[in-house]
PDB file of C-alpha atoms in Angstrom:
ATOM      1  CA  UNK P 155      88.872  61.961 187.358  1.00  0.00           C
ATOM      2  CA  UNK P 156      88.629  59.491 190.168  1.00  0.00           C
ATOM      3  CA  UNK P 157      92.466  58.043 189.473  1.00  0.00           C
ATOM      4  CA  UNK P 158      92.980  62.050 189.479  1.00  0.00           C
ATOM      5  CA  UNK P 159      90.444  62.974 192.973  1.00  0.00           C
ATOM      6  CA  UNK P 160      92.813  59.956 195.183  1.00  0.00           C
ATOM      7  CA  UNK P 161      96.399  60.820 193.528  1.00  0.00           C
ATOM      8  CA  UNK P 162      95.270  65.165 195.056  1.00  0.00           C
ATOM      9  CA  UNK P 163      94.079  63.420 198.432  1.00  0.00           C
ATOM     10  CA  UNK P 164      97.476  60.667 198.951  1.00  0.00           C
ATOM     11  CA  UNK P 165     100.086  63.312 197.413  1.00  0.00           C
ATOM     12  CA  UNK P 166      98.399  66.876 197.489  1.00  0.00           C
ATOM     13  CA  UNK P 167      98.408  68.889 200.545  1.00  0.00           C
ATOM     14  CA  UNK P 168      96.694  71.755 201.828  1.00  0.00           C
ATOM     15  CA  UNK P 169      97.823  75.533 202.698  1.00  0.00           C
ATOM     16  CA  UNK P 170      94.136  77.681 204.401  1.00  0.00           C
ATOM     17  CA  UNK P 171      91.488  76.908 203.340  1.00  0.00           C
ATOM     18  CA  UNK P 172      92.182  77.972 199.277  1.00  0.00           C
ATOM     19  CA  UNK P 173      95.524  76.762 198.220  1.00  0.00           C
ATOM     20  CA  UNK P 174      95.158  72.402 196.971  1.00  0.00           C
ATOM     21  CA  UNK P 175      99.365  71.996 196.803  1.00  0.00           C
ATOM     22  CA  UNK P 176     100.088  69.517 194.013  1.00  0.00           C
ATOM     23  CA  UNK P 177     104.101  70.417 193.437  1.00  0.00           C
ATOM     24  CA  UNK P 178     104.457  66.613 193.785  1.00  0.00           C
ATOM     25  CA  UNK P 179     103.208  65.463 190.405  1.00  0.00           C
ATOM     26  CA  UNK P 180     101.696  68.117 189.029  1.00  0.00           C
ATOM     27  CA  UNK P 181     103.722  71.849 189.130  1.00  0.00           C
ATOM     28  CA  UNK P 182     106.981  71.349 190.406  1.00  0.00           C
ATOM     29  CA  UNK P 183     107.289  67.372 189.629  1.00  0.00           C
ATOM     30  CA  UNK P 184     105.838  66.243 186.984  1.00  0.00           C
ATOM     31  CA  UNK P 185     104.364  62.350 186.969  1.00  0.00           C
ATOM     32  CA  UNK P 186     104.583  62.099 183.119  1.00  0.00           C
ATOM     33  CA  UNK P 187     102.619  58.470 183.504  1.00  0.00           C
ATOM     34  CA  UNK P 188     100.211  59.913 185.112  1.00  0.00           C
ATOM     35  CA  UNK P 189      99.989  62.659 182.815  1.00  0.00           C
ATOM     36  CA  UNK P 190      99.831  60.796 179.652  1.00  0.00           C
ATOM     37  CA  UNK P 191      96.835  59.594 181.874  1.00  0.00           C
ATOM     38  CA  UNK P 192      95.371  62.907 181.971  1.00  0.00           C
ATOM     39  CA  UNK P 193      96.304  64.002 178.084  1.00  0.00           C
ATOM     40  CA  UNK P 194      94.481  60.332 177.411  1.00  0.00           C
ATOM     41  CA  UNK P 195      91.318  61.786 179.462  1.00  0.00           C
ATOM     42  CA  UNK P 196      91.332  65.142 177.784  1.00  0.00           C
ATOM     43  CA  UNK P 197      90.704  63.411 174.328  1.00  0.00           C
ATOM     44  CA  UNK P 198      88.263  61.584 175.654  1.00  0.00           C
ATOM     45  CA  UNK P 199      85.980  64.512 176.981  1.00  0.00           C
ATOM     46  CA  UNK P 200      86.683  66.599 173.924  1.00  0.00           C
ATOM     47  CA  UNK P 201      86.236  63.763 171.651  1.00  0.00           C
ATOM     48  CA  UNK P 202      85.176  64.613 168.174  1.00  0.00           C
ATOM     49  CA  UNK P 203      86.585  68.139 168.768  1.00  0.00           C
ATOM     50  CA  UNK P 204      88.550  69.601 165.261  1.00  0.00           C
ATOM     51  CA  UNK P 205      92.246  70.570 167.473  1.00  0.00           C
ATOM     52  CA  UNK P 206      94.575  72.567 165.720  1.00  0.00           C
ATOM     53  CA  UNK P 207      96.595  74.286 168.660  1.00  0.00           C
ATOM     54  CA  UNK P 208      96.514  73.308 171.927  1.00  0.00           C
ATOM     55  CA  UNK P 209      97.315  76.867 174.251  1.00  0.00           C
ATOM     56  CA  UNK P 210      98.399  77.068 177.757  1.00  0.00           C
ATOM     57  CA  UNK P 211     100.480  79.549 180.415  1.00  0.00           C
ATOM     58  CA  UNK P 212     103.902  78.699 180.682  1.00  0.00           C
ATOM     59  CA  UNK P 213     105.058  76.935 182.898  1.00  0.00           C
ATOM     60  CA  UNK P 214     102.756  74.679 184.499  1.00  0.00           C
ATOM     61  CA  UNK P 215     100.382  74.484 181.780  1.00  0.00           C
ATOM     62  CA  UNK P 216     102.964  73.406 179.613  1.00  0.00           C
ATOM     63  CA  UNK P 217     103.765  69.434 180.609  1.00  0.00           C
ATOM     64  CA  UNK P 218     100.109  68.596 180.389  1.00  0.00           C
ATOM     65  CA  UNK P 219      99.408  70.805 177.246  1.00  0.00           C
ATOM     66  CA  UNK P 220     102.460  68.367 175.689  1.00  0.00           C
ATOM     67  CA  UNK P 221     101.341  65.144 177.228  1.00  0.00           C
ATOM     68  CA  UNK P 222      97.871  65.809 175.833  1.00  0.00           C
ATOM     69  CA  UNK P 223      99.198  67.026 172.353  1.00  0.00           C
ATOM     70  CA  UNK P 224      99.829  63.026 170.949  1.00  0.00           C
ATOM     71  CA  UNK P 225      96.045  62.355 171.624  1.00  0.00           C
ATOM     72  CA  UNK P 226      94.797  65.017 169.284  1.00  0.00           C
ATOM     73  CA  UNK P 227      97.266  64.002 166.564  1.00  0.00           C
ATOM     74  CA  UNK P 228      99.994  65.823 167.383  1.00  0.00           C
ATOM     75  CA  UNK P 229      98.903  69.690 166.975  1.00  0.00           C
ATOM     76  CA  UNK P 230     101.139  72.482 168.043  1.00  0.00           C
ATOM     77  CA  UNK P 231     101.203  73.167 171.387  1.00  0.00           C
ATOM     78  CA  UNK P 232     101.479  77.015 172.607  1.00  0.00           C
ATOM     79  CA  UNK P 233     102.031  78.505 175.766  1.00  0.00           C
ATOM     80  CA  UNK P 234     101.714  81.946 176.692  1.00  0.00           C
ATOM     81  CA  UNK P 235     104.593  84.297 178.080  1.00  0.00           C
ATOM     82  CA  UNK P 236     104.299  85.985 181.035  1.00  0.00           C
ATOM     83  CA  UNK P 237     107.136  88.669 179.762  1.00  0.00           C
ATOM     84  CA  UNK P 238     107.692  89.280 176.499  1.00  0.00           C
ATOM     85  CA  UNK P 239     111.458  88.401 175.690  1.00  0.00           C
ATOM     86  CA  UNK P 240     113.500  90.113 173.509  1.00  0.00           C
ATOM     87  CA  UNK P 241     113.641  87.071 170.967  1.00  0.00           C
ATOM     88  CA  UNK P 242     108.988  88.433 170.415  1.00  0.00           C
ATOM     89  CA  UNK P 243     109.699  91.318 168.240  1.00  0.00           C
ATOM     90  CA  UNK P 244     107.419  90.504 165.559  1.00  0.00           C
ATOM     91  CA  UNK P 245     104.496  91.122 167.388  1.00  0.00           C
ATOM     92  CA  UNK P 246     101.805  90.040 169.434  1.00  0.00           C
ATOM     93  CA  UNK P 247      98.321  89.132 171.098  1.00  0.00           C
ATOM     94  CA  UNK P 248      98.008  90.399 174.982  1.00  0.00           C
ATOM     95  CA  UNK P 249      95.974  89.790 177.338  1.00  0.00           C
ATOM     96  CA  UNK P 250      96.165  90.475 181.205  1.00  0.00           C
ATOM     97  CA  UNK P 251      95.549  87.765 183.785  1.00  0.00           C
ATOM     98  CA  UNK P 252      95.378  87.636 187.437  1.00  0.00           C
ATOM     99  CA  UNK P 253      96.426  84.679 189.530  1.00  0.00           C
ATOM    100  CA  UNK P 254      94.750  83.856 192.881  1.00  0.00           C
ATOM    101  CA  UNK P 255      97.612  81.734 193.959  1.00  0.00           C
ATOM    102  CA  UNK P 256     100.090  84.269 193.237  1.00  0.00           C
ATOM    103  CA  UNK P 257      97.980  87.516 193.580  1.00  0.00           C
ATOM    104  CA  UNK P 258      99.578  89.342 191.109  1.00  0.00           C
ATOM    105  CA  UNK P 259      98.339  90.201 187.625  1.00  0.00           C
ATOM    106  CA  UNK P 260     100.530  89.343 184.322  1.00  0.00           C
ATOM    107  CA  UNK P 261     100.029  89.965 180.941  1.00  0.00           C
ATOM    108  CA  UNK P 262      99.794  86.489 178.469  1.00  0.00           C
ATOM    109  CA  UNK P 263     101.763  87.314 175.343  1.00  0.00           C
ATOM    110  CA  UNK P 264     101.906  85.040 172.297  1.00  0.00           C
ATOM    111  CA  UNK P 265     103.705  86.109 168.950  1.00  0.00           C
ATOM    112  CA  UNK P 266     101.179  86.614 166.429  1.00  0.00           C
ATOM    113  CA  UNK P 267     102.866  83.976 164.165  1.00  0.00           C
ATOM    114  CA  UNK P 268     102.047  80.692 166.301  1.00  0.00           C
ATOM    115  CA  UNK P 269      98.365  81.311 166.568  1.00  0.00           C
ATOM    116  CA  UNK P 270      95.884  81.783 162.875  1.00  0.00           C
ATOM    117  CA  UNK P 271      92.703  83.607 161.813  1.00  0.00           C
ATOM    118  CA  UNK P 272      90.089  80.152 161.736  1.00  0.00           C
ATOM    119  CA  UNK P 273      92.054  77.882 163.636  1.00  0.00           C
ATOM    120  CA  UNK P 274      90.397  75.673 166.775  1.00  0.00           C
ATOM    121  CA  UNK P 275      92.306  75.876 169.392  1.00  0.00           C
ATOM    122  CA  UNK P 276      92.061  73.936 172.853  1.00  0.00           C
ATOM    123  CA  UNK P 277      92.771  75.678 175.925  1.00  0.00           C
ATOM    124  CA  UNK P 278      94.581  73.829 178.839  1.00  0.00           C
ATOM    125  CA  UNK P 279      96.016  74.510 182.011  1.00  0.00           C
ATOM    126  CA  UNK P 280      96.791  73.077 185.449  1.00  0.00           C
ATOM    127  CA  UNK P 281      93.804  75.124 187.532  1.00  0.00           C
ATOM    128  CA  UNK P 282      91.060  76.587 186.925  1.00  0.00           C
ATOM    129  CA  UNK P 283      89.694  79.179 189.879  1.00  0.00           C
ATOM    130  CA  UNK P 284      88.489  82.981 188.665  1.00  0.00           C
ATOM    131  CA  UNK P 285      88.487  82.050 185.384  1.00  0.00           C
ATOM    132  CA  UNK P 286      91.258  84.867 184.519  1.00  0.00           C
ATOM    133  CA  UNK P 287      94.038  82.925 182.873  1.00  0.00           C
ATOM    134  CA  UNK P 288      91.398  80.845 180.511  1.00  0.00           C
ATOM    135  CA  UNK P 289      89.269  84.420 179.587  1.00  0.00           C
ATOM    136  CA  UNK P 290      92.709  85.799 178.620  1.00  0.00           C
ATOM    137  CA  UNK P 291      94.105  83.188 176.994  1.00  0.00           C
ATOM    138  CA  UNK P 292      90.275  82.692 175.021  1.00  0.00           C
ATOM    139  CA  UNK P 293      90.604  86.620 174.186  1.00  0.00           C
ATOM    140  CA  UNK P 294      93.831  86.023 172.898  1.00  0.00           C
ATOM    141  CA  UNK P 295      92.746  83.292 170.159  1.00  0.00           C
ATOM    142  CA  UNK P 296      90.164  85.516 169.482  1.00  0.00           C
ATOM    143  CA  UNK P 297      92.069  88.185 168.432  1.00  0.00           C
ATOM    144  CA  UNK P 298      94.047  86.326 166.134  1.00  0.00           C
ATOM    145  CA  UNK P 299      90.659  85.583 164.984  1.00  0.00           C
ATOM    146  CA  UNK P 300      91.393  82.040 165.688  1.00  0.00           C
ATOM    147  CA  UNK P 301      88.044  79.777 167.850  1.00  0.00           C
ATOM    148  CA  UNK P 302      88.007  78.139 171.353  1.00  0.00           C
ATOM    149  CA  UNK P 303      86.951  75.111 170.688  1.00  0.00           C
ATOM    150  CA  UNK P 304      87.244  74.307 174.172  1.00  0.00           C
ATOM    151  CA  UNK P 305      88.815  74.792 177.482  1.00  0.00           C
ATOM    152  CA  UNK P 306      90.138  71.927 180.072  1.00  0.00           C
ATOM    153  CA  UNK P 307      91.803  72.080 183.426  1.00  0.00           C
ATOM    154  CA  UNK P 308      93.329  69.210 185.204  1.00  0.00           C
ATOM    155  CA  UNK P 309      91.769  71.157 188.731  1.00  0.00           C
ATOM    156  CA  UNK P 310      88.893  73.078 189.280  1.00  0.00           C
ATOM    157  CA  UNK P 311      87.980  75.130 192.410  1.00  0.00           C
ATOM    158  CA  UNK P 312      84.300  75.133 192.083  1.00  0.00           C
ATOM    159  CA  UNK P 313      83.954  77.440 194.763  1.00  0.00           C
ATOM    160  CA  UNK P 314      85.653  80.581 193.304  1.00  0.00           C
ATOM    161  CA  UNK P 315      82.870  80.754 189.557  1.00  0.00           C
ATOM    162  CA  UNK P 316      85.769  80.442 187.248  1.00  0.00           C
ATOM    163  CA  UNK P 317      83.798  77.494 185.117  1.00  0.00           C
ATOM    164  CA  UNK P 318      80.568  79.555 185.455  1.00  0.00           C
ATOM    165  CA  UNK P 319      82.146  82.408 184.180  1.00  0.00           C
ATOM    166  CA  UNK P 320      83.598  81.071 180.698  1.00  0.00           C
ATOM    167  CA  UNK P 321      79.871  79.070 180.733  1.00  0.00           C
ATOM    168  CA  UNK P 322      78.245  81.864 180.830  1.00  0.00           C
ATOM    169  CA  UNK P 323      80.242  83.814 177.749  1.00  0.00           C
ATOM    170  CA  UNK P 324      79.733  80.374 175.573  1.00  0.00           C
ATOM    171  CA  UNK P 325      82.465  78.235 176.125  1.00  0.00           C
ATOM    172  CA  UNK P 326      82.508  74.885 177.062  1.00  0.00           C
ATOM    173  CA  UNK P 327      84.378  73.797 179.871  1.00  0.00           C
ATOM    174  CA  UNK P 328      85.680  70.559 181.478  1.00  0.00           C
ATOM    175  CA  UNK P 329      87.340  69.851 184.982  1.00  0.00           C
ATOM    176  CA  UNK P 330      88.986  66.657 185.742  1.00  0.00           C
ATOM    177  CA  UNK P 331      88.678  66.991 189.571  1.00  0.00           C
ATOM    178  CA  UNK P 332      86.402  69.867 190.828  1.00  0.00           C
ATOM    179  CA  UNK P 333      86.766  70.663 194.719  1.00  0.00           C
ATOM    180  CA  UNK P 334      83.004  71.748 196.562  1.00  0.00           C
ATOM    181  CA  UNK P 335      85.351  72.971 200.036  1.00  0.00           C
ATOM    182  CA  UNK P 336      88.541  72.556 200.738  1.00  0.00           C
ATOM    183  CA  UNK P 337      88.211  72.390 205.057  1.00  0.00           C
ATOM    184  CA  UNK P 338      90.119  71.323 208.346  1.00  0.00           C
ATOM    185  CA  UNK P 339      92.901  70.816 205.733  1.00  0.00           C
ATOM    186  CA  UNK P 340      90.752  68.174 204.009  1.00  0.00           C
ATOM    187  CA  UNK P 341      89.480  68.341 200.463  1.00  0.00           C
ATOM    188  CA  UNK P 342      86.164  67.510 199.006  1.00  0.00           C
ATOM    189  CA  UNK P 343      85.516  67.038 195.581  1.00  0.00           C
ATOM    190  CA  UNK P 344      82.089  67.479 193.625  1.00  0.00           C
ATOM    191  CA  UNK P 345      81.222  63.727 192.639  1.00  0.00           C
ATOM    192  CA  UNK P 346      78.608  64.428 190.140  1.00  0.00           C
ATOM    193  CA  UNK P 347      81.582  66.983 187.459  1.00  0.00           C
ATOM    194  CA  UNK P 348      85.054  65.964 187.458  1.00  0.00           C
TER     195      UNK P 348
END
């Protein structure tokens, strides 16, 4: 997605050789108009896929999922919680996910009432690095007896192998911008993907 790559170059910043900070528009401050473009792009990439629910992880995936939902006929957006609140007492699905950025392992939890057997679930997230968050969400979908319709990421760090891992397990993966390398404060994109 050309406009996304331009926005990352213009408004993003690089930390070291591994982290691209996009707080200005994606995961601290939200550029709602631009996220509508992202939602539209996901709808084009996943055209023809039946989507009963959109699944993401709190908190940075929620805005992306909510602004994508209208393009799929407003399916419910469900987000995995990283800690079970006291209100989640009727049973839940869970799976562990390691966060590359934070260097932590979270147990993602989703109440059993929000994913039903046989549903088609579109998984969306802001970043795809090693694929652990998407893999955990896919595990939860499968625990529920539902189907992973596809997995979408706004930004992929292609050099960390997440999309290859997910594809090797049979999942369809689409990333809107794929980073090949971060070097000398610059982001280099894969022009053949994204």
